[in-house]
Amino acid sequence: MAETLLERLKARLDENELSDGKLQEIIDDVTQEVLSDTNQSELNLQLSSAVVSLSVITVNRIGTEGLASEGYSGVSTSYLDDVPPRVASILNANRRLGVWEDEDESIT
């Protein structure tokens, strides 16, 4: 039996304190963003992988949204501003062109 996106996300996170409900909300939000970005109606295997990867990033950024960089005693932290290149290539490979309809065509 195939693992659910939630099970796959939990396997990648180290002892996360978020409930399954919160993690599922994150997965749902990221799924909608991926489907919208690629103009797809459902996830395929590659897009499911992208959703899990982006969900991990989202979980890891909770509480640090908007943080550009931070430094303490010589230790500095910075965050990516964009989608990692590997995930971006998956999204680009699965991007579908939209169907454009002329609204005036229905008027005769």
PDB file of C-alpha atoms in Angstrom:
ATOM      1  CA  MET A   1       0.000   0.000   0.000  1.00  0.00           C
ATOM      2  CA  ALA A   2       1.321   3.421  -0.927  1.00  0.00           C
ATOM      3  CA  GLU A   3       2.182   5.827   1.835  1.00  0.00           C
ATOM      4  CA  THR A   4       0.028   8.904   2.183  1.00  0.00           C
ATOM      5  CA  LEU A   5       1.532  12.351   1.803  1.00  0.00           C
ATOM      6  CA  LEU A   6       1.098  12.835   5.558  1.00  0.00           C
ATOM      7  CA  GLU A   7       3.065   9.655   6.337  1.00  0.00           C
ATOM      8  CA  ARG A   8       5.809  10.678   3.906  1.00  0.00           C
ATOM      9  CA  LEU A   9       6.014  14.167   5.460  1.00  0.00           C
ATOM     10  CA  LYS A  10       6.179  12.797   9.008  1.00  0.00           C
ATOM     11  CA  ALA A  11       8.975  10.408   7.977  1.00  0.00           C
ATOM     12  CA  ARG A  12      11.102  13.375   6.840  1.00  0.00           C
ATOM     13  CA  LEU A  13      10.550  15.470   9.968  1.00  0.00           C
ATOM     14  CA  ASP A  14      12.542  14.904  13.141  1.00  0.00           C
ATOM     15  CA  GLU A  15      10.225  14.719  16.143  1.00  0.00           C
ATOM     16  CA  ASN A  16       7.968  17.522  15.033  1.00  0.00           C
ATOM     17  CA  GLU A  17       5.498  18.806  17.603  1.00  0.00           C
ATOM     18  CA  LEU A  18       2.791  19.711  15.082  1.00  0.00           C
ATOM     19  CA  SER A  19      -0.372  17.635  15.127  1.00  0.00           C
ATOM     20  CA  ASP A  20      -1.401  15.490  12.185  1.00  0.00           C
ATOM     21  CA  GLY A  21      -4.204  17.980  11.535  1.00  0.00           C
ATOM     22  CA  LYS A  22      -1.772  20.902  11.208  1.00  0.00           C
ATOM     23  CA  LEU A  23       0.549  18.877   8.991  1.00  0.00           C
ATOM     24  CA  GLN A  24      -2.390  17.890   6.791  1.00  0.00           C
ATOM     25  CA  GLU A  25      -3.396  21.566   6.499  1.00  0.00           C
ATOM     26  CA  ILE A  26       0.122  22.382   5.303  1.00  0.00           C
ATOM     27  CA  ILE A  27       0.000  19.518   2.786  1.00  0.00           C
ATOM     28  CA  ASP A  28      -3.403  20.712   1.541  1.00  0.00           C
ATOM     29  CA  ASP A  29      -2.168  24.301   1.112  1.00  0.00           C
ATOM     30  CA  VAL A  30       1.016  23.243  -0.663  1.00  0.00           C
ATOM     31  CA  THR A  31      -0.965  20.835  -2.868  1.00  0.00           C
ATOM     32  CA  GLN A  32      -3.258  23.654  -3.992  1.00  0.00           C
ATOM     33  CA  GLU A  33      -0.243  25.872  -4.740  1.00  0.00           C
ATOM     34  CA  VAL A  34       1.444  23.119  -6.776  1.00  0.00           C
ATOM     35  CA  LEU A  35      -1.719  22.277  -8.720  1.00  0.00           C
ATOM     36  CA  SER A  36      -2.330  25.948  -9.415  1.00  0.00           C
ATOM     37  CA  ASP A  37       1.274  26.560 -10.456  1.00  0.00           C
ATOM     38  CA  THR A  38       1.319  23.594 -12.823  1.00  0.00           C
ATOM     39  CA  ASN A  39      -2.277  23.948 -14.048  1.00  0.00           C
ATOM     40  CA  GLN A  40      -2.945  20.301 -13.200  1.00  0.00           C
ATOM     41  CA  SER A  41      -6.125  18.851 -11.716  1.00  0.00           C
ATOM     42  CA  GLU A  42      -4.463  16.110  -9.664  1.00  0.00           C
ATOM     43  CA  LEU A  43      -1.054  15.103  -8.352  1.00  0.00           C
ATOM     44  CA  ASN A  44       1.088  12.579 -10.168  1.00  0.00           C
ATOM     45  CA  LEU A  45       4.040  10.784  -8.545  1.00  0.00           C
ATOM     46  CA  GLN A  46       6.533  13.578  -9.317  1.00  0.00           C
ATOM     47  CA  LEU A  47       4.220  16.334  -8.078  1.00  0.00           C
ATOM     48  CA  SER A  48       3.517  14.347  -4.893  1.00  0.00           C
ATOM     49  CA  SER A  49       7.259  14.338  -4.238  1.00  0.00           C
ATOM     50  CA  ALA A  50       7.354  18.113  -4.793  1.00  0.00           C
ATOM     51  CA  VAL A  51       4.453  18.589  -2.350  1.00  0.00           C
ATOM     52  CA  VAL A  52       6.265  16.628   0.359  1.00  0.00           C
ATOM     53  CA  SER A  53       9.517  18.563  -0.208  1.00  0.00           C
ATOM     54  CA  LEU A  54       7.771  21.940  -0.134  1.00  0.00           C
ATOM     55  CA  SER A  55       5.780  20.889   2.934  1.00  0.00           C
ATOM     56  CA  VAL A  56       9.025  20.095   4.787  1.00  0.00           C
ATOM     57  CA  ILE A  57      10.307  23.566   3.917  1.00  0.00           C
ATOM     58  CA  THR A  58       7.030  25.119   5.093  1.00  0.00           C
ATOM     59  CA  VAL A  59       7.118  23.239   8.419  1.00  0.00           C
ATOM     60  CA  ASN A  60      10.751  24.186   9.005  1.00  0.00           C
ATOM     61  CA  ARG A  61       9.963  27.864   8.418  1.00  0.00           C
ATOM     62  CA  ILE A  62       7.120  28.038  10.933  1.00  0.00           C
ATOM     63  CA  GLY A  63       7.946  30.803  13.378  1.00  0.00           C
ATOM     64  CA  THR A  64      10.655  32.239  11.156  1.00  0.00           C
ATOM     65  CA  GLU A  65       8.566  33.561   8.282  1.00  0.00           C
ATOM     66  CA  GLY A  66      10.208  36.567   6.712  1.00  0.00           C
ATOM     67  CA  LEU A  67      13.599  35.925   8.326  1.00  0.00           C
ATOM     68  CA  ALA A  68      16.290  36.992   5.864  1.00  0.00           C
ATOM     69  CA  SER A  69      19.308  36.213   8.051  1.00  0.00           C
ATOM     70  CA  GLU A  70      20.215  35.916  11.686  1.00  0.00           C
ATOM     71  CA  GLY A  71      23.493  35.746  13.586  1.00  0.00           C
ATOM     72  CA  TYR A  72      24.450  34.763  17.127  1.00  0.00           C
ATOM     73  CA  SER A  73      28.008  34.482  18.417  1.00  0.00           C
ATOM     74  CA  GLY A  74      29.491  33.871  15.005  1.00  0.00           C
ATOM     75  CA  VAL A  75      26.789  31.423  13.892  1.00  0.00           C
ATOM     76  CA  SER A  76      24.608  32.691  11.099  1.00  0.00           C
ATOM     77  CA  THR A  77      21.339  31.416   9.655  1.00  0.00           C
ATOM     78  CA  SER A  78      19.772  32.266   6.330  1.00  0.00           C
ATOM     79  CA  TYR A  79      16.851  30.838   4.383  1.00  0.00           C
ATOM     80  CA  LEU A  80      16.108  30.214   0.743  1.00  0.00           C
ATOM     81  CA  ASP A  81      13.872  32.801  -0.851  1.00  0.00           C
ATOM     82  CA  ASP A  82      12.614  30.529  -3.575  1.00  0.00           C
ATOM     83  CA  VAL A  83      11.827  26.951  -4.472  1.00  0.00           C
ATOM     84  CA  PRO A  84      14.905  24.677  -4.488  1.00  0.00           C
ATOM     85  CA  PRO A  85      16.158  24.002  -8.046  1.00  0.00           C
ATOM     86  CA  ARG A  86      15.304  20.269  -7.907  1.00  0.00           C
ATOM     87  CA  VAL A  87      11.683  20.977  -6.959  1.00  0.00           C
ATOM     88  CA  ALA A  88      11.449  23.829  -9.483  1.00  0.00           C
ATOM     89  CA  SER A  89      12.514  21.451 -12.262  1.00  0.00           C
ATOM     90  CA  ILE A  90       9.794  18.982 -11.238  1.00  0.00           C
ATOM     91  CA  LEU A  91       7.188  21.748 -11.306  1.00  0.00           C
ATOM     92  CA  ASN A  92       8.407  23.024 -14.672  1.00  0.00           C
ATOM     93  CA  ALA A  93       8.431  19.528 -16.189  1.00  0.00           C
ATOM     94  CA  ASN A  94       4.813  19.008 -15.097  1.00  0.00           C
ATOM     95  CA  ARG A  95       3.517  22.451 -16.053  1.00  0.00           C
ATOM     96  CA  ARG A  96       0.585  22.343 -18.450  1.00  0.00           C
ATOM     97  CA  LEU A  97      -0.460  25.228 -20.616  1.00  0.00           C
ATOM     98  CA  GLY A  98      -3.880  26.607 -19.771  1.00  0.00           C
ATOM     99  CA  VAL A  99      -6.892  26.461 -22.019  1.00  0.00           C
ATOM    100  CA  TRP A 100      -7.725  29.909 -23.226  1.00  0.00           C
ATOM    101  CA  GLU A 101     -11.279  30.532 -24.334  1.00  0.00           C
ATOM    102  CA  ASP A 102     -12.587  33.645 -25.965  1.00  0.00           C
ATOM    103  CA  GLU A 103     -15.597  34.759 -23.940  1.00  0.00           C
ATOM    104  CA  ASP A 104     -17.039  36.520 -26.988  1.00  0.00           C
ATOM    105  CA  GLU A 105     -17.202  33.261 -28.999  1.00  0.00           C
ATOM    106  CA  SER A 106     -20.389  32.229 -27.221  1.00  0.00           C
ATOM    107  CA  ILE A 107     -22.136  35.425 -28.380  1.00  0.00           C
ATOM    108  CA  THR A 108     -23.552  35.130 -31.906  1.00  0.00           C
TER     109      THR A 108
END
